[in-house]
mmCIF file of C-alpha atoms and ligand atoms in Angstrom:
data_model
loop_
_atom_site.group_PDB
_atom_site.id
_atom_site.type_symbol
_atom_site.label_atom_id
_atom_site.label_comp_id
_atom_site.label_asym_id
_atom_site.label_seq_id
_atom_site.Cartn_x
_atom_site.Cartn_y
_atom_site.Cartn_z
ATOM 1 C CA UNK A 4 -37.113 -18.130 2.716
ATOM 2 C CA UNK A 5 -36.971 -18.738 -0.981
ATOM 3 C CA UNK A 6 -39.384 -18.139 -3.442
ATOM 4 C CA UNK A 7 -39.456 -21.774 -5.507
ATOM 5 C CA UNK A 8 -40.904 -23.494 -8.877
ATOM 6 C CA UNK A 9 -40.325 -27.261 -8.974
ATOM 7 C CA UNK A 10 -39.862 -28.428 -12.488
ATOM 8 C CA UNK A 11 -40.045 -31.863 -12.414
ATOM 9 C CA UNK A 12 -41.241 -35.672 -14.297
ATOM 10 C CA UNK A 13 -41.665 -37.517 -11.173
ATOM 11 C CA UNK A 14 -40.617 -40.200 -10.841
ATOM 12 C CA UNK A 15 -39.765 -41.998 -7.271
ATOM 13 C CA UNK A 16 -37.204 -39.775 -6.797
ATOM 14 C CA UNK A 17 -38.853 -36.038 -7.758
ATOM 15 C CA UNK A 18 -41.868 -37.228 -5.212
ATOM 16 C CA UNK A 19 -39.254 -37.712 -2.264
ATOM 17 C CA UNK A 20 -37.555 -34.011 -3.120
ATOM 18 C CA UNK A 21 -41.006 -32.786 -3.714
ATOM 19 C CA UNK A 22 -41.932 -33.972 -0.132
ATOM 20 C CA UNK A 23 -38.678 -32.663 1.639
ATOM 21 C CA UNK A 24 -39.302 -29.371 0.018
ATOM 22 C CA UNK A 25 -43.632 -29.141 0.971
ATOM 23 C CA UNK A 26 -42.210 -30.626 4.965
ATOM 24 C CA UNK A 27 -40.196 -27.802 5.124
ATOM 25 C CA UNK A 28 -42.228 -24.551 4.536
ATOM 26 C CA UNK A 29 -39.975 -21.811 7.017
ATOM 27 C CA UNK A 30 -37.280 -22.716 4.421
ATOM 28 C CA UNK A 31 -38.987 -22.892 0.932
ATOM 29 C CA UNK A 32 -42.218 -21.817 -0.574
ATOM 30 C CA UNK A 33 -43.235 -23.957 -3.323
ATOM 31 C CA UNK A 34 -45.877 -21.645 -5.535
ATOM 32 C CA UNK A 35 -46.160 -23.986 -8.133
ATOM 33 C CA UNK A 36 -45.287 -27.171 -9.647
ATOM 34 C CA UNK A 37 -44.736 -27.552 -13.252
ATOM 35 C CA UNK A 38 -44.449 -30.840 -15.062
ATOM 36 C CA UNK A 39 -42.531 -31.893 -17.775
ATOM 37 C CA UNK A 40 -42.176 -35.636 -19.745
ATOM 38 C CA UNK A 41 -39.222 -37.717 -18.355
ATOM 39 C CA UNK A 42 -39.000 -40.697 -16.676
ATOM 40 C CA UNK A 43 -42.806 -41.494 -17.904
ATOM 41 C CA UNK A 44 -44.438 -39.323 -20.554
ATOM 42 C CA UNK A 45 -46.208 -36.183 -19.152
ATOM 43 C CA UNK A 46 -49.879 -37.387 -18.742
ATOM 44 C CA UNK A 47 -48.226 -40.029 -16.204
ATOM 45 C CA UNK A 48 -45.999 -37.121 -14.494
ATOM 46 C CA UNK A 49 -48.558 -34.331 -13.735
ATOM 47 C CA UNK A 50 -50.596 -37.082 -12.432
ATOM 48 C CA UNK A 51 -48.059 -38.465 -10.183
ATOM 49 C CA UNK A 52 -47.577 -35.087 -9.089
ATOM 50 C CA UNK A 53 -50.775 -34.378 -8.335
ATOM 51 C CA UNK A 54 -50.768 -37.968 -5.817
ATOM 52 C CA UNK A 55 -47.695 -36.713 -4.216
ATOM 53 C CA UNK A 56 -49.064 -32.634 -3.325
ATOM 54 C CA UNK A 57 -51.926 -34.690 -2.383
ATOM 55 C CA UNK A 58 -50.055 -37.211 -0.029
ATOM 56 C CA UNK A 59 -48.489 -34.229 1.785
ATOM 57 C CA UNK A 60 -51.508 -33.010 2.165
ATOM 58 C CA UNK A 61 -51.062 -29.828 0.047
ATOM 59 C CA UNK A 62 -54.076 -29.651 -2.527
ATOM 60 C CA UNK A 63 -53.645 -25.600 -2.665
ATOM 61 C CA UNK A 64 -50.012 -25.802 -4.468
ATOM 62 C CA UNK A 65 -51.177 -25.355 -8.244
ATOM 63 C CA UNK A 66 -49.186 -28.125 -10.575
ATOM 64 C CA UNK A 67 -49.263 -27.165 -14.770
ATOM 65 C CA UNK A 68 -48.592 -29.544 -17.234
ATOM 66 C CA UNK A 69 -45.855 -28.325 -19.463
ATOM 67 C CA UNK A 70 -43.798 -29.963 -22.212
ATOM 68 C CA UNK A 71 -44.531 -33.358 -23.739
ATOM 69 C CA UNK A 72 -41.543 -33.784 -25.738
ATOM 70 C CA UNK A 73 -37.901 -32.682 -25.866
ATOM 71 C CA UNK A 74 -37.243 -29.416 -28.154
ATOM 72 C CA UNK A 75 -35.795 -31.179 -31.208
ATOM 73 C CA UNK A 76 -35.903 -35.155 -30.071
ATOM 74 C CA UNK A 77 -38.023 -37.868 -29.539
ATOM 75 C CA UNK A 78 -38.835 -38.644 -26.025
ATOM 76 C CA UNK A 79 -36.845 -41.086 -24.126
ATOM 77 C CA UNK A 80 -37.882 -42.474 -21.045
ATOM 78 C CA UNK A 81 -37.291 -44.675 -17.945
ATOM 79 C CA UNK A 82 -39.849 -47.179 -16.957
ATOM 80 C CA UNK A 83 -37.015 -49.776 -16.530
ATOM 81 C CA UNK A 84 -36.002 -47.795 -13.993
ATOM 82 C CA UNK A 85 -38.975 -46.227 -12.608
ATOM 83 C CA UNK A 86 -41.856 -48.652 -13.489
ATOM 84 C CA UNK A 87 -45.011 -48.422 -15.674
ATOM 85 C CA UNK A 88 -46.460 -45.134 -13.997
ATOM 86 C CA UNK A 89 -43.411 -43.385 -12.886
ATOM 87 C CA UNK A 90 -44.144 -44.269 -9.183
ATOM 88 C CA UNK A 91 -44.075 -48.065 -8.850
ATOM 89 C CA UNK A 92 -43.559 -49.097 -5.295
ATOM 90 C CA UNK A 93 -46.718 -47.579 -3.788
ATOM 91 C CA UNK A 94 -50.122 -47.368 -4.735
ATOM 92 C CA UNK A 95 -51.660 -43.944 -4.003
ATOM 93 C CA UNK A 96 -55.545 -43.102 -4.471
ATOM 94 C CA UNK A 97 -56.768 -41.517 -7.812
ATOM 95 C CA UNK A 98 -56.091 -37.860 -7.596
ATOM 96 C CA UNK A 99 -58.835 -35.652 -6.952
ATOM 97 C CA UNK A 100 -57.163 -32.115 -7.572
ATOM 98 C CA UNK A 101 -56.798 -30.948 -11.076
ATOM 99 C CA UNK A 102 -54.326 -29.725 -12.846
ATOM 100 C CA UNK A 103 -54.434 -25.958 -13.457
ATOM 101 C CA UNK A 104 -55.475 -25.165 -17.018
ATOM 102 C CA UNK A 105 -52.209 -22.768 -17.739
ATOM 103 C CA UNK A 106 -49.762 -24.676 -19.840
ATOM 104 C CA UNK A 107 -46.383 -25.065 -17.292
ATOM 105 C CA UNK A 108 -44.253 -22.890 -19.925
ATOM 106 C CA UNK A 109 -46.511 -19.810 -19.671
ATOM 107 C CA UNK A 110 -46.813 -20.380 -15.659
ATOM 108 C CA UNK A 111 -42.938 -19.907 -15.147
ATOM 109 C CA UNK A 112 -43.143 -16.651 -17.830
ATOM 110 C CA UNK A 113 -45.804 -15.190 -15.776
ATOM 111 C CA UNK A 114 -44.138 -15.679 -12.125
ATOM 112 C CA UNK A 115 -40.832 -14.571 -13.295
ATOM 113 C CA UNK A 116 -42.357 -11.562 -14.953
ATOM 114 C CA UNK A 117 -44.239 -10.432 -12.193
ATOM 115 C CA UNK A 118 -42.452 -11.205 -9.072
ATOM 116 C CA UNK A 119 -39.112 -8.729 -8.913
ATOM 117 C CA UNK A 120 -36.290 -9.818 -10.213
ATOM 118 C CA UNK A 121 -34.123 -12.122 -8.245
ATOM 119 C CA UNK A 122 -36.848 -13.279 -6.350
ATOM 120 C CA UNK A 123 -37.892 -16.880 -7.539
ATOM 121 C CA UNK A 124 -35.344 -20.026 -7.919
ATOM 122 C CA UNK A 125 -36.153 -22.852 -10.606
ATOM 123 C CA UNK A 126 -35.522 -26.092 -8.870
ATOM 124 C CA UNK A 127 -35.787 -28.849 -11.876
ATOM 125 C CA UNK A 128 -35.680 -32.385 -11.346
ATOM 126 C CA UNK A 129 -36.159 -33.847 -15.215
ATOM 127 C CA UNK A 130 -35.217 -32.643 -18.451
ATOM 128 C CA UNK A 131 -34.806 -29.265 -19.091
ATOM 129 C CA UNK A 132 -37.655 -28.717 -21.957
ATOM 130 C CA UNK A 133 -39.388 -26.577 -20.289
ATOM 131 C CA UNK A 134 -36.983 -24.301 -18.433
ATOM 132 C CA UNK A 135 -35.424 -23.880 -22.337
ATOM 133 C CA UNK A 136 -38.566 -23.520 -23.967
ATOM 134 C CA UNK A 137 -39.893 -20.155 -21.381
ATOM 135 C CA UNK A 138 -36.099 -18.838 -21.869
ATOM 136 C CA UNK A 139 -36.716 -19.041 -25.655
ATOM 137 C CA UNK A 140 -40.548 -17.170 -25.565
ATOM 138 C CA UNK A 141 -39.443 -14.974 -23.021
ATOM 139 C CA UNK A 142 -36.201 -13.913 -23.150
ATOM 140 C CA UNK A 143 -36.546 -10.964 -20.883
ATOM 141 C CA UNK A 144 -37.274 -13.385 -17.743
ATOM 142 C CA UNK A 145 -33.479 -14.779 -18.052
ATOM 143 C CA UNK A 146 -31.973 -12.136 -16.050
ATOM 144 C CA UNK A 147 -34.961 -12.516 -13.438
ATOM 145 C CA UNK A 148 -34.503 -15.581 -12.115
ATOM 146 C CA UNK A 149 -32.686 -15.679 -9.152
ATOM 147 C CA UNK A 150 -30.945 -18.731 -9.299
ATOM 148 C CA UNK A 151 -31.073 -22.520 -11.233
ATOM 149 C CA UNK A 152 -30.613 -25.357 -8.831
ATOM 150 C CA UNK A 153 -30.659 -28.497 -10.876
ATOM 151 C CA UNK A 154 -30.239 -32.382 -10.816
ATOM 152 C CA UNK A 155 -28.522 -33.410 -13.939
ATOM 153 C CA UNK A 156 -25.143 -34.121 -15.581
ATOM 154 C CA UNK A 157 -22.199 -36.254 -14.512
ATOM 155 C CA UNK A 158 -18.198 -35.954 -14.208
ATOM 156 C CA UNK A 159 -16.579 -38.199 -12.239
ATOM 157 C CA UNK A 160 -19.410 -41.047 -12.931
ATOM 158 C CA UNK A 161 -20.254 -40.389 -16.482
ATOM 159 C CA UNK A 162 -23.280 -41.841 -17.567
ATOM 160 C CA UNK A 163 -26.437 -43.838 -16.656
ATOM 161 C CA UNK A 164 -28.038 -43.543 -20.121
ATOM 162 C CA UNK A 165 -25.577 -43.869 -22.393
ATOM 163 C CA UNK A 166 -21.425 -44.417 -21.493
ATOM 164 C CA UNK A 167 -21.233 -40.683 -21.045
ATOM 165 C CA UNK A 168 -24.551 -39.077 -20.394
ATOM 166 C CA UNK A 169 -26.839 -38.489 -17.497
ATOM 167 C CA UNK A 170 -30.804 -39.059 -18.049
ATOM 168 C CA UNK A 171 -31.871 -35.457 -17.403
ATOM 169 C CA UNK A 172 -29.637 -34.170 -19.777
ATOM 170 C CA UNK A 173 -29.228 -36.503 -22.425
ATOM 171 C CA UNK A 174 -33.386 -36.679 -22.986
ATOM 172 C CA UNK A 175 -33.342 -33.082 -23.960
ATOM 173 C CA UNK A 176 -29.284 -31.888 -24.486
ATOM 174 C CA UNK A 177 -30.386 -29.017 -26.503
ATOM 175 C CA UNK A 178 -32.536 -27.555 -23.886
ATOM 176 C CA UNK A 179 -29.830 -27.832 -21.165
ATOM 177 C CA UNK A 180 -27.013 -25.984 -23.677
ATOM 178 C CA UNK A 181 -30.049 -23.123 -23.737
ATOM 179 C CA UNK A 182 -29.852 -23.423 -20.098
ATOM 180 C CA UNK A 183 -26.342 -23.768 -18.790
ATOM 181 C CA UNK A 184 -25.663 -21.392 -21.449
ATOM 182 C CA UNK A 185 -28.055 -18.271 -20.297
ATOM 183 C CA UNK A 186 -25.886 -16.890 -17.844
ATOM 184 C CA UNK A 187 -28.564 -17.278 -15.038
ATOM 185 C CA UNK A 188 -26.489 -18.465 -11.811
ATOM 186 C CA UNK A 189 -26.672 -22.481 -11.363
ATOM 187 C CA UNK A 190 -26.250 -25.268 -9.046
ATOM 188 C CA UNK A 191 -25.715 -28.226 -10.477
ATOM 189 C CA UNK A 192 -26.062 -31.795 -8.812
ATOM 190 C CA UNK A 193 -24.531 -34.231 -10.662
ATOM 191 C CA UNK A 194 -24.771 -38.371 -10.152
ATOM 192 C CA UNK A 195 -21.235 -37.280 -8.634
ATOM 193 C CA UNK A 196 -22.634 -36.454 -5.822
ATOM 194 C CA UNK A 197 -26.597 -38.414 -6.010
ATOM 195 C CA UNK A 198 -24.939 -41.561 -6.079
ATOM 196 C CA UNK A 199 -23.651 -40.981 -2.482
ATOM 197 C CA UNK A 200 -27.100 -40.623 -1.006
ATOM 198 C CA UNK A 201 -27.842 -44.258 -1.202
ATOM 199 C CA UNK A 202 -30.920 -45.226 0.976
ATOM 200 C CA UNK A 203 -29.454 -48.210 3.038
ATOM 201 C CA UNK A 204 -30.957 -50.765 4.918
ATOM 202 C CA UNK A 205 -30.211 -48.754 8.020
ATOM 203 C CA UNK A 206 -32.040 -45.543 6.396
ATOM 204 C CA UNK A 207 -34.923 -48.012 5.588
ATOM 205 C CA UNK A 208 -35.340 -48.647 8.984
ATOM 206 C CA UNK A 209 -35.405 -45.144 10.006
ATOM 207 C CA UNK A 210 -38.036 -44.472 7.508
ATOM 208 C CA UNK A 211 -40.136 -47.167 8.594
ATOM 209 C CA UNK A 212 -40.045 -45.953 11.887
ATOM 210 C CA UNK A 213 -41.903 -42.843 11.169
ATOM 211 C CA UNK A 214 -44.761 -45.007 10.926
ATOM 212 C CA UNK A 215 -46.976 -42.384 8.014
ATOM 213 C CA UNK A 216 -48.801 -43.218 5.193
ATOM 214 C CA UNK A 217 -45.722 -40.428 3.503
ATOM 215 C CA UNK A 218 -42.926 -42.446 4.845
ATOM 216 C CA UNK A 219 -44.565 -46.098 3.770
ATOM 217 C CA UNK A 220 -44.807 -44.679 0.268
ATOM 218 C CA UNK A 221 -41.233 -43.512 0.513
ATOM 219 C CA UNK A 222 -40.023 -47.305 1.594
ATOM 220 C CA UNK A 223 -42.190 -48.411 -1.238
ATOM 221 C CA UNK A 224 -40.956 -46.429 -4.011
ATOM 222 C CA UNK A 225 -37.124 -46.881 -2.715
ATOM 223 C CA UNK A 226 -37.271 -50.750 -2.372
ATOM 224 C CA UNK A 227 -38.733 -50.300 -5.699
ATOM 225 C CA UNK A 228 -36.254 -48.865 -7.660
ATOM 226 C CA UNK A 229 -32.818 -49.695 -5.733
ATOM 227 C CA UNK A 230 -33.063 -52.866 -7.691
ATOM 228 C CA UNK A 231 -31.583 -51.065 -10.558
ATOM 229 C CA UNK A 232 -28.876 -49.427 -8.882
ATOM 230 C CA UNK A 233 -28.087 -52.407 -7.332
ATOM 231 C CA UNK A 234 -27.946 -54.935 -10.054
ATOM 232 C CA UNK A 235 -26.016 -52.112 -12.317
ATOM 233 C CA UNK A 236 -23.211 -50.725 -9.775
ATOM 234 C CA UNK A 237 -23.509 -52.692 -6.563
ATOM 235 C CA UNK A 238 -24.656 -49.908 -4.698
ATOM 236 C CA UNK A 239 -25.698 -50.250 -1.084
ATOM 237 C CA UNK A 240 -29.055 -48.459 -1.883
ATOM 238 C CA UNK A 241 -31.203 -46.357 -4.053
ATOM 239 C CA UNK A 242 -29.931 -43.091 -5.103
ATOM 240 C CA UNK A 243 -31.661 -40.034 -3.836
ATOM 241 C CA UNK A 244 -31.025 -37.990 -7.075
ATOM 242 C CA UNK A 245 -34.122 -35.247 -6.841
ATOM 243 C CA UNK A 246 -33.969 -35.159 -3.528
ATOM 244 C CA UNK A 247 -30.238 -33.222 -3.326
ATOM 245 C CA UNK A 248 -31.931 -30.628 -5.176
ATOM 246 C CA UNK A 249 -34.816 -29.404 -2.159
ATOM 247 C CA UNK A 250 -32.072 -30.510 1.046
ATOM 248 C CA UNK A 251 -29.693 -27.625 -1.024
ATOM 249 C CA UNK A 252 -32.703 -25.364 -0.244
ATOM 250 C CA UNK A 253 -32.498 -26.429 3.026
ATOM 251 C CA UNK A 254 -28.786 -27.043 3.838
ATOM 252 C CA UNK A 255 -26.388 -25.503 1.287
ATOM 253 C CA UNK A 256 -23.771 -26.143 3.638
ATOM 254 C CA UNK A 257 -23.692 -30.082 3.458
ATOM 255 C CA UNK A 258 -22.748 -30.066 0.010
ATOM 256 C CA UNK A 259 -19.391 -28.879 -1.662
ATOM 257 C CA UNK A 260 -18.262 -28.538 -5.485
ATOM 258 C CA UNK A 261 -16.276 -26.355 -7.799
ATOM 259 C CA UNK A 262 -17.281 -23.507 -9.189
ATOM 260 C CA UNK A 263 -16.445 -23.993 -13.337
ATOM 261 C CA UNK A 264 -17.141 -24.156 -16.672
ATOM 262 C CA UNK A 265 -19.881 -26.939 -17.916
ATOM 263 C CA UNK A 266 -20.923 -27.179 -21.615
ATOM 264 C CA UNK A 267 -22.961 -29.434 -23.243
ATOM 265 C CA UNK A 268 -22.657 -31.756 -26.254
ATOM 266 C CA UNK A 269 -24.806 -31.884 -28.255
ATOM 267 C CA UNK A 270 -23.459 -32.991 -31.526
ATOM 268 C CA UNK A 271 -21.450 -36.488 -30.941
ATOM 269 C CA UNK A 272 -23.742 -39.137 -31.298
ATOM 270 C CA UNK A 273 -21.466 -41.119 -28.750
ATOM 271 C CA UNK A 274 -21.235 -38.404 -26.413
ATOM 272 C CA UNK A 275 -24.757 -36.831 -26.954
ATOM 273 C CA UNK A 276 -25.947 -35.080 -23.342
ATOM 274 C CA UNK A 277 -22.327 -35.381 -22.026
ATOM 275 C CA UNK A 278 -22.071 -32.529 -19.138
ATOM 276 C CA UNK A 279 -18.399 -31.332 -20.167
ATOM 277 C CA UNK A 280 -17.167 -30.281 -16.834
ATOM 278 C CA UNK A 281 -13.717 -28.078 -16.698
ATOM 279 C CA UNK A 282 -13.095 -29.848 -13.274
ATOM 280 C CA UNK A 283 -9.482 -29.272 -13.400
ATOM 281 C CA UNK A 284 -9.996 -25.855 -15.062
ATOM 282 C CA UNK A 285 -7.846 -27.249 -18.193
ATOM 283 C CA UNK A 286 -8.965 -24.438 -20.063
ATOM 284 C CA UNK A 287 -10.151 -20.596 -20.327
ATOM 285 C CA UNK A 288 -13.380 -21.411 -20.493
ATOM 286 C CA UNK A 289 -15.637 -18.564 -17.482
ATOM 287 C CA UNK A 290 -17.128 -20.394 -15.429
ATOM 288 C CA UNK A 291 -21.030 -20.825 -15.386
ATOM 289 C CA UNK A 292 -21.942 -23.409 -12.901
ATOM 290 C CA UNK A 293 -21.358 -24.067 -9.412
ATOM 291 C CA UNK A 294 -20.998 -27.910 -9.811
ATOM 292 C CA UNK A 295 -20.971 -30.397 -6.671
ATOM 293 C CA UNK A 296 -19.019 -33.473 -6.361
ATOM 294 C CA UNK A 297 -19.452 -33.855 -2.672
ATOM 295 C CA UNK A 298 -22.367 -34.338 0.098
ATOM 296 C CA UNK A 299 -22.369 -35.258 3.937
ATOM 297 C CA UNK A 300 -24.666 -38.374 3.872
ATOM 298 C CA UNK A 301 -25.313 -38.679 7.140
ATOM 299 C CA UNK A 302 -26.331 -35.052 7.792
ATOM 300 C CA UNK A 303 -29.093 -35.413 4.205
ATOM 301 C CA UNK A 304 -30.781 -38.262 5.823
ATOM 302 C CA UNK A 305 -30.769 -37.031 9.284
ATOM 303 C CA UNK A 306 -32.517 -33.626 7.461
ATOM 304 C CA UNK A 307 -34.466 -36.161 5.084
ATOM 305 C CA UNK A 308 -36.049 -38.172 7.806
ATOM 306 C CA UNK A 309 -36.932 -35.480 10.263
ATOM 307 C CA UNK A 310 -38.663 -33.636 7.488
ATOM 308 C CA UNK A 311 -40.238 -36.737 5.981
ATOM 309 C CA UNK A 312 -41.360 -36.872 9.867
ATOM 310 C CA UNK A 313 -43.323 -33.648 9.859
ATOM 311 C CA UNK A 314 -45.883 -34.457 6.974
HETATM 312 C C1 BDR B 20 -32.385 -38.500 -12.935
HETATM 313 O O1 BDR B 20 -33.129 -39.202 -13.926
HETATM 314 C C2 BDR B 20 -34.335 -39.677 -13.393
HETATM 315 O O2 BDR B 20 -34.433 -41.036 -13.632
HETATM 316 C C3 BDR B 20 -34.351 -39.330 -11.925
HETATM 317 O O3 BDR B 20 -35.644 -38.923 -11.528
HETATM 318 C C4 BDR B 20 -33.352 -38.212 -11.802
HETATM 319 O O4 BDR B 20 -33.951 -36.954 -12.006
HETATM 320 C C5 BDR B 20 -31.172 -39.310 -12.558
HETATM 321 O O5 BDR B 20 -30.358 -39.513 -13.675
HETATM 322 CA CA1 CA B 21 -36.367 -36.644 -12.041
#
């Protein structure tokens, strides 16, 4: 079972991963959640994370607030995607845990530096401020963590931001060059492959029939935000971005990628947060992350909606 932190700005999305991850605890243990500003700015996102630990019925999983900005830029965010509070669609009670009073930078610097090395996975879900921001305090906790598995970047679909770049990424690109570029092992999922975990009709129903107070939130927050993917690319459903992150936990195998070279730009303003993936290994560039393009659909929402089943 893995040892996991879940960086993360929820966001619709990060609360559905967050719940497949807390549903499933003989595959992952979550010891803590750290939050970082995103889709909404970070007041709104260690608050919505609070609701969601608290709608899975998990008040003992300690949540830090960490970064409220980007590194170098000024924070962009999503409510046009995502709504006013991050988690339009559903209205959950008033949380009534608190957040823990370490800052979320110098949680992650203590975990990695006292659990052994190789031991505990960062599983981030927003911008990478403050995965970047513990690498640059701490350096000696790079070569401790055992692995990075991340939602961000783009290839084959470019961007949702901008032409070329990917939210996660392009909020904060000069965090995720510190990160792709520290030599700690990553997993990347890209809009490559989130965009083919659409939640359909037919995955609504399945949802619904669950019949929770978990899965009527989840309904909520997906008829929320599908809009936008509809309206922008036709798509038969929301996209379960976050999400692809905690089922990898769960089921590595029902994902496939290519193992290459991904650099970030971070100079261009047209191509600002552009994840620069050597797909067709076009160059001698070593390889640094293990980046998927490809995801059996059927088998993530059969593993989605059992899960979402067990809270
Ligand atoms: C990513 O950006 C956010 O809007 C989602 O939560 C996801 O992490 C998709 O580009
Ligand atoms: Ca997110």
């Amino acid at each position: 079972m893995r040892k996991v932190i879940i960086d993360t700005d929820p966001g619709q999305d990060d609360a559905v991963a967050i719940l497949l991850a807390l549903a499933s605890p003989e595959d992952v243990d979550v010891i803590g959640i750290t939050t970082v500003a995103g889709n909404v700015p970070l007041d709104l996102t260690a608050r919505n994370a609070l609701q969601v630990c608290e709608l899975a019925k998990r008040k003992d999983i300690p949540v830090f607030a960490g970064c409220d900005r980007p590194l170098m830029r000024t924070l962009i965010t999503a409510e046009h995607v995502h709504g006013k509070t991050g988690l339009a669609g559903a209205d959950l009670p008033d949380p009534s845990m608190s957040l823990q009073d370490t800052h979320g930078v110098d949680f992650l610097i203590q975990v990695l530096t006292d659990n052994p090395t190789g031991t505990v996975t960062l599983c981030t879900l927003g911008p990478l401020t403050n995965i970047a921001t513990a690498f640059n305090q701490a350096p000696e906790i790079i070569n401790r963590v055992q692995e990075i598995i991340l939602m961000g970047g783009a290839y084959f679909e470019v961007g949702n931001i901008t032409p070329t770049a990917e939210f996660n990424i392009f909020v904060d690109p000069e965090a995720a060059n510190i990160v792709f570029r520290s030599g700690v092992p990553i997993v990347a999922m890209p809009l490559d492959v989130t965009h083919k975990v659409l939640v359909t009709p037919n995955h609504q129903q399945d949802i619904s029939v669950i019949g929770s107070d978990v899965s009527q939130a989840v309904l909520g927050w997906t008829k929320f935000y599908e809009r936008f993917d509809r309206d922008k690319y036709s798509s038969a459903g929301a996209p379960l971005h976050d999400p692809c992150v905690t089922a990898y936990l769960i089921r590595p195998e029902i994902f496939s990628g290519r193992f290459v070279n991904v650099e970030i730009e971070t100079q261009s303003s047209l191509t600002l947060g552009m994840t620069v993936a050597d797909w067709w290994r076009v160059t001698d560039r070593e390889p640094n992350v293990q980046f998927m393009g490809n995801v059996d659909s059927d088998k993530f929402f059969a593993l989605l909606i059992d899960r979402l089943g067990r809270l």
